[in-house]
Structures are given as structure tokens and as C-alpha cells.
GROMACS .gro file of C-alpha atoms in nm:
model
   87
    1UNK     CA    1   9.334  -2.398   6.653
    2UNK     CA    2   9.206  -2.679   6.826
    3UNK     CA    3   8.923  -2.869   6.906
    4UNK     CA    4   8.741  -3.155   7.156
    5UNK     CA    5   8.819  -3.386   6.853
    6UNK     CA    6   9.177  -3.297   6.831
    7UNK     CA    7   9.401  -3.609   7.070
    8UNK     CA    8   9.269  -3.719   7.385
    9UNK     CA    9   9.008  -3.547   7.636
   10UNK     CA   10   9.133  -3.303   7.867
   11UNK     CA   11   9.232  -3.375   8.186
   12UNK     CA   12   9.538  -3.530   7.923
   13UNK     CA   13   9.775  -3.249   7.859
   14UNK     CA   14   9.791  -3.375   7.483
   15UNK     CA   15   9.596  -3.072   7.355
   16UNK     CA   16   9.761  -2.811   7.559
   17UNK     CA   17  10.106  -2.970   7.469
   18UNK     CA   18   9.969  -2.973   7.063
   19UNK     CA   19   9.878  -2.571   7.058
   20UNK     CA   20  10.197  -2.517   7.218
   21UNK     CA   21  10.399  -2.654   6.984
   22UNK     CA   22  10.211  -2.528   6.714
   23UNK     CA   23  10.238  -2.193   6.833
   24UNK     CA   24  10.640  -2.241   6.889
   25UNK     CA   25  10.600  -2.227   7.271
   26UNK     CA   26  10.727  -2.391   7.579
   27UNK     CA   27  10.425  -2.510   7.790
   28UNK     CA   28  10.576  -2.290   8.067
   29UNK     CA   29  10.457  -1.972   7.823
   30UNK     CA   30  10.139  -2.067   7.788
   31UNK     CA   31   9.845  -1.947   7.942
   32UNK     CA   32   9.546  -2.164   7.908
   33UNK     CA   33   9.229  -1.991   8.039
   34UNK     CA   34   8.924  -2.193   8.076
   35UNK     CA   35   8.593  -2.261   8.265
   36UNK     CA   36   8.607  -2.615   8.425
   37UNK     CA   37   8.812  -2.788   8.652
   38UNK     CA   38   8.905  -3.039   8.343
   39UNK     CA   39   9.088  -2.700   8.193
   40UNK     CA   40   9.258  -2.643   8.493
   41UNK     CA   41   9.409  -2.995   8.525
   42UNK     CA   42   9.498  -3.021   8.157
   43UNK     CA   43   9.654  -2.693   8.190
   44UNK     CA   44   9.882  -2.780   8.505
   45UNK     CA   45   9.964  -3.141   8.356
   46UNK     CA   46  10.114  -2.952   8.068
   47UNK     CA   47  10.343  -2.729   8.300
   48UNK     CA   48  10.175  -2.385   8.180
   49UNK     CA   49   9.955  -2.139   8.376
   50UNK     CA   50   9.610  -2.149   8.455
   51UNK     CA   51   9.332  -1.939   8.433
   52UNK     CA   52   8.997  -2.021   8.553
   53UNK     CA   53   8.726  -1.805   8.429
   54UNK     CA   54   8.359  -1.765   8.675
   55UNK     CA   55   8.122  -1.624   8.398
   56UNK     CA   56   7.836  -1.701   8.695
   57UNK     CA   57   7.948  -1.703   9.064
   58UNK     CA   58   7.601  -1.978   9.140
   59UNK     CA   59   7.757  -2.205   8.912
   60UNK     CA   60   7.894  -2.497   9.094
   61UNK     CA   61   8.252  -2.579   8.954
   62UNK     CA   62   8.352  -2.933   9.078
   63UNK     CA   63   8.710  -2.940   9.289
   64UNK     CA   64   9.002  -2.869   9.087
   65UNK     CA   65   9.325  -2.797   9.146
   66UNK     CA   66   9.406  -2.400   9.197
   67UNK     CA   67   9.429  -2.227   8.908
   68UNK     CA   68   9.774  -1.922   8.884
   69UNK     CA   69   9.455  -1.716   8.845
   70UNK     CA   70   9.069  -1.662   8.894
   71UNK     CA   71   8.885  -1.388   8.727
   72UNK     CA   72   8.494  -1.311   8.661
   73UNK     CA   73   8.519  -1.130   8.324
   74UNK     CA   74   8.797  -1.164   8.013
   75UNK     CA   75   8.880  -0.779   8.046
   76UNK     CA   76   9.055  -0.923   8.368
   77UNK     CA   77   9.274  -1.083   8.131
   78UNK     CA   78   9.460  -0.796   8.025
   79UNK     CA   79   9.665  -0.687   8.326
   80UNK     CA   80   9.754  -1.117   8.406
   81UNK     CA   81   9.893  -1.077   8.012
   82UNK     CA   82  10.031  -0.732   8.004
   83UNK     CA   83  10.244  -0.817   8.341
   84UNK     CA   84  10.362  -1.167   8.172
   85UNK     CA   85  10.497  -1.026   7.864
   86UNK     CA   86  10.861  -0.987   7.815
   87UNK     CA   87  11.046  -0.663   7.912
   0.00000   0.00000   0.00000
């Protein structure tokens, strides 16, 4: 959908602002899951929710601002979706 050559670098909310529009969202029902602190602030900037994902709990993650959510594996994925869906 997007890529590192799409608008400005992340931490700038451009990108995240961009898919949500494309996808006919407000930022607010977005959920951007990534693995760096650079996600994380993009994701916030834009007003949606965060997801930071810790493939390898040695890797050293400069600070960042708390993500909504922290999870190890993208199977933990499914209940943070399933419980943000619409009734």
C-alpha cells in the first residue's frame, strides 16, 4: 500500500494519515503495528493506535512513547483486532 518512498519519513504522520485515507478510515480506526519506536510515534502523531511488535526480547528498542499495545508474536494480533471490531 505504502512504502519508505511514499511522503515524508516516519516519525511524520504523513504516511499513516495517506493509508488511512486510502483505506476510507479515520486515523482513530487505525491500527498501525510496527517494530521501532519511529512506528510508534508516527502512529500516535496520526491519532490511531499503536502496536509495537518484540520479534526478539535482546533487541534494544530506543525510548518511544507507549504503544496501546505490546505483543511478541502476530497471532497476538487477533484478540487486540477481534475485541476492536464493531458489534
Amino acid at each position: 500500500m505504502l512504502s519508505r518512498d511514499d511522503g515524508t519519513p516516519k516519525p511524520d504522520p504523513a504516511g499513516v494519515l495517506i493509508a488511512a485515507r486510502k483505506m476510507g478510515i479515520l486515523p482513530e480506526e487505525l491500527l498501525l503495528v510496527g517494530d521501532f519506536s519511529l512506528d510508534i510515534m508516527a502512529g500516535h502523531a496520526a491519532g490511531a493506535k499503536t502496536v509495537l511488535i518484540v520479534y526478539d526480547a535482546t533487541r534494544v528498542i530506543p525510548p518511544h512513547p507507549e504503544p496501546d499495545y505490546k505483543i511478541n508474536h502476530l497471532k497476538e494480533l487477533i484478540p487486540i483486532v477481534s475485541s476492536s471490531r464493531p458489534k
